[in-house]
XYZ file of C-alpha atoms in Angstrom:
226
model
C 3.184 26.361 -8.521
C 2.847 23.155 -10.594
C -0.118 20.755 -10.100
C -0.220 18.495 -7.104
C 0.154 14.697 -7.954
C -2.102 12.082 -6.358
C -1.755 8.418 -7.258
C -2.861 4.978 -5.405
C -0.979 1.655 -5.896
C -2.864 -1.579 -5.676
C -1.753 -5.220 -5.791
C -2.232 -8.520 -3.855
C -0.314 -9.476 -0.777
C 3.346 -10.118 -1.948
C 3.016 -8.138 -5.239
C 5.842 -5.579 -3.850
C 3.582 -2.660 -3.285
C 5.830 -1.333 -0.387
C 8.998 -1.681 -2.452
C 7.575 0.198 -5.464
C 6.012 2.911 -3.214
C 9.300 3.684 -1.515
C 11.080 3.920 -4.731
C 8.384 6.112 -6.248
C 8.684 8.509 -3.213
C 12.355 8.504 -3.424
C 12.502 9.150 -7.195
C 9.623 11.633 -7.644
C 9.518 13.600 -4.342
C 5.979 12.118 -3.469
C 4.929 11.460 0.146
C 4.294 7.564 0.556
C 1.154 7.169 2.799
C 0.516 3.820 4.039
C -2.795 2.876 5.120
C -1.380 0.526 7.631
C 0.763 3.231 9.125
C -2.568 5.437 9.372
C -4.367 2.675 11.371
C -1.569 2.170 13.702
C -1.214 5.685 14.539
C -4.968 6.041 15.031
C -4.860 3.065 17.476
C -1.796 4.397 19.449
C -3.663 7.934 19.796
C -6.969 6.214 20.894
C -8.996 8.340 18.265
C -12.499 7.204 18.175
C -11.934 5.386 14.527
C -8.690 4.008 15.886
C -10.489 2.369 18.899
C -13.220 1.046 16.379
C -10.617 -0.378 14.033
C -8.856 -2.044 16.891
C -11.946 -3.946 17.954
C -12.052 -5.537 14.453
C -8.273 -6.269 14.297
C -8.389 -8.043 17.528
C -10.860 -10.253 16.268
C -8.839 -10.936 12.963
C -11.475 -9.246 10.923
C -11.244 -6.700 8.245
C -11.706 -3.164 9.370
C -14.906 -2.208 7.513
C -15.476 0.629 4.781
C -16.930 3.430 7.039
C -14.322 3.053 9.781
C -11.455 2.925 7.154
C -12.800 6.103 5.265
C -13.107 7.828 8.716
C -9.498 6.981 9.256
C -7.985 8.085 5.901
C -10.042 10.947 4.326
C -9.370 13.461 7.170
C -5.682 12.987 7.105
C -5.641 12.939 3.273
C -7.641 16.311 3.416
C -5.108 17.971 5.624
C -2.471 17.292 3.149
C -3.391 19.987 0.623
C 0.352 21.174 -0.155
C 1.607 17.697 -0.993
C 1.837 15.129 -3.688
C 1.373 11.875 -2.429
C 1.102 8.029 -3.145
C -1.411 6.135 -1.172
C -0.363 2.446 -0.424
C -3.170 -0.073 0.970
C -6.058 2.124 0.449
C -8.787 1.927 -1.104
C -9.328 -1.900 -0.685
C -12.898 -1.981 -1.845
C -15.189 -0.235 -4.344
C -16.966 1.781 -1.570
C -13.675 3.118 -0.293
C -12.438 3.940 -3.820
C -15.909 5.934 -4.318
C -15.262 7.785 -1.099
C -11.662 8.485 -1.844
C -12.612 9.721 -5.472
C -15.221 12.191 -4.034
C -12.852 13.771 -1.694
C -9.509 13.917 -3.715
C -8.600 14.360 -7.573
C -6.475 11.224 -8.498
C -4.161 11.414 -11.377
C -2.900 7.542 -11.526
C -4.053 4.349 -10.210
C -1.130 1.551 -10.527
C -2.216 -1.945 -10.474
C 0.477 -4.713 -9.898
C -0.493 -7.863 -11.635
C 1.793 -10.622 -10.403
C 1.518 -14.403 -11.440
C 0.187 -16.663 -8.663
C 3.224 -18.865 -8.405
C 5.587 -15.616 -7.679
C 3.108 -14.494 -4.901
C 3.034 -17.823 -3.108
C 6.688 -18.008 -3.335
C 7.464 -14.489 -1.906
C 4.748 -15.020 0.745
C 6.297 -18.204 1.841
C 9.388 -16.375 2.829
C 7.661 -13.262 4.329
C 7.951 -12.468 8.091
C 6.531 -9.306 9.596
C 6.979 -7.223 12.747
C 3.332 -6.635 13.785
C 3.640 -3.455 15.972
C 5.598 -1.352 13.097
C 4.264 -3.238 9.997
C 7.821 -3.849 8.854
C 7.974 -6.550 6.389
C 11.083 -8.967 5.588
C 11.561 -11.402 2.979
C 14.226 -14.221 3.920
C 15.372 -14.277 0.183
C 16.123 -10.627 -0.834
C 15.137 -8.464 2.346
C 16.000 -10.594 5.255
C 16.600 -9.221 8.791
C 20.129 -8.886 9.976
C 19.526 -11.430 12.651
C 17.165 -14.199 11.625
C 13.770 -14.030 13.176
C 14.641 -10.769 14.887
C 13.491 -7.063 13.855
C 16.277 -4.866 12.735
C 15.292 -1.726 14.854
C 13.506 -2.893 17.895
C 15.063 -6.334 18.421
C 11.709 -7.862 18.797
C 10.608 -11.147 17.313
C 9.147 -11.406 13.915
C 6.145 -13.567 13.079
C 4.766 -15.310 9.819
C 1.167 -14.538 9.490
C -1.287 -17.256 9.518
C -2.699 -16.252 6.084
C 0.803 -16.150 4.485
C 1.117 -19.934 5.008
C 0.515 -21.995 1.984
C -2.699 -23.586 2.965
C -4.282 -20.218 3.653
C -2.614 -18.310 0.901
C -4.724 -19.222 -2.204
C -8.129 -18.542 -0.493
C -6.566 -15.099 0.658
C -5.373 -14.191 -3.013
C -8.820 -15.280 -4.362
C -10.485 -12.980 -1.985
C -8.104 -10.029 -2.985
C -8.935 -10.882 -6.548
C -12.879 -10.750 -5.957
C -12.758 -7.550 -3.873
C -10.046 -5.752 -6.072
C -11.842 -6.301 -9.276
C -14.571 -3.790 -8.942
C -11.975 -1.059 -7.835
C -9.875 -1.829 -10.840
C -12.960 -1.499 -13.153
C -13.692 1.651 -11.299
C -10.266 3.333 -12.118
C -10.452 1.809 -15.669
C -13.712 3.793 -16.158
C -12.073 6.987 -14.950
C -9.106 6.440 -17.478
C -6.715 6.584 -14.752
C -5.730 2.731 -14.310
C -2.215 1.658 -15.299
C -1.465 -2.218 -14.972
C 1.968 -3.504 -14.815
C 2.761 -7.270 -14.808
C 5.759 -9.336 -14.377
C 7.558 -11.704 -11.744
C 10.163 -9.293 -10.573
C 9.925 -5.807 -8.841
C 13.274 -4.816 -10.675
C 11.615 -5.300 -14.149
C 8.315 -3.784 -13.258
C 10.029 -0.587 -11.919
C 11.604 0.841 -15.159
C 8.149 0.833 -16.791
C 6.576 2.665 -13.694
C 9.196 5.131 -13.637
C 8.710 5.991 -17.383
C 4.992 6.404 -16.819
C 5.354 8.745 -13.870
C 8.148 10.626 -15.492
C 5.544 11.740 -18.159
C 2.872 12.366 -15.442
C 4.741 14.304 -12.939
C 6.499 17.362 -14.668
C 8.255 19.797 -12.098
C 6.565 18.279 -9.090
C 9.760 16.620 -7.833
C 11.520 19.930 -7.059
C 8.309 21.505 -5.633
C 7.529 18.554 -3.302
C 11.162 18.497 -1.937
C 11.111 22.244 -1.329
C 7.693 21.884 0.450
C 8.991 19.173 2.561
C 11.919 21.119 3.878
C 9.591 23.955 5.382
């Protein structure tokens, strides 16, 4: 049995984390774990942590560290047989430290995208809040404008994706992410990728992971069929 592989991916809103995560999962047989999905599942299941998270989200507040770690870590600790890529967690240094104590991480991928590119992408971004599905009107539009492909429900543009809120949102991300980036850099597992297009970043990420994930792909796919 080859060693399991665990990675996290970080990047500001609009950096293409979701797209790159899906490509990594498909190409290397990893499970793509989204913190947003975990939060929605816990809210739907009315777990104690899910109920707590919902009270913050309804007020438009970020879910605090102690609630996020209670949502995330038990699920990750259950996944002892799988290699995975975690998207959307950790967001803060406290979350990063809690995750590192609970799980052996191999790689932290950091997406560094120019501000103007992020502003342009987010200007065209619409979401389906119940599922978290994200559309971009330029390169990933819904089949019917303004309508979710799967449910037929309306899409919305988040208030904080609007231009006037965006710069403050990105500045806040940078302030919170810097200690996390420095933490992984000190651990020797940080890999930063910079460019304006996902298709230009992807080959470099793929090359890195090809050297880091020997024989995991087939093992993970076998495990996922049982």
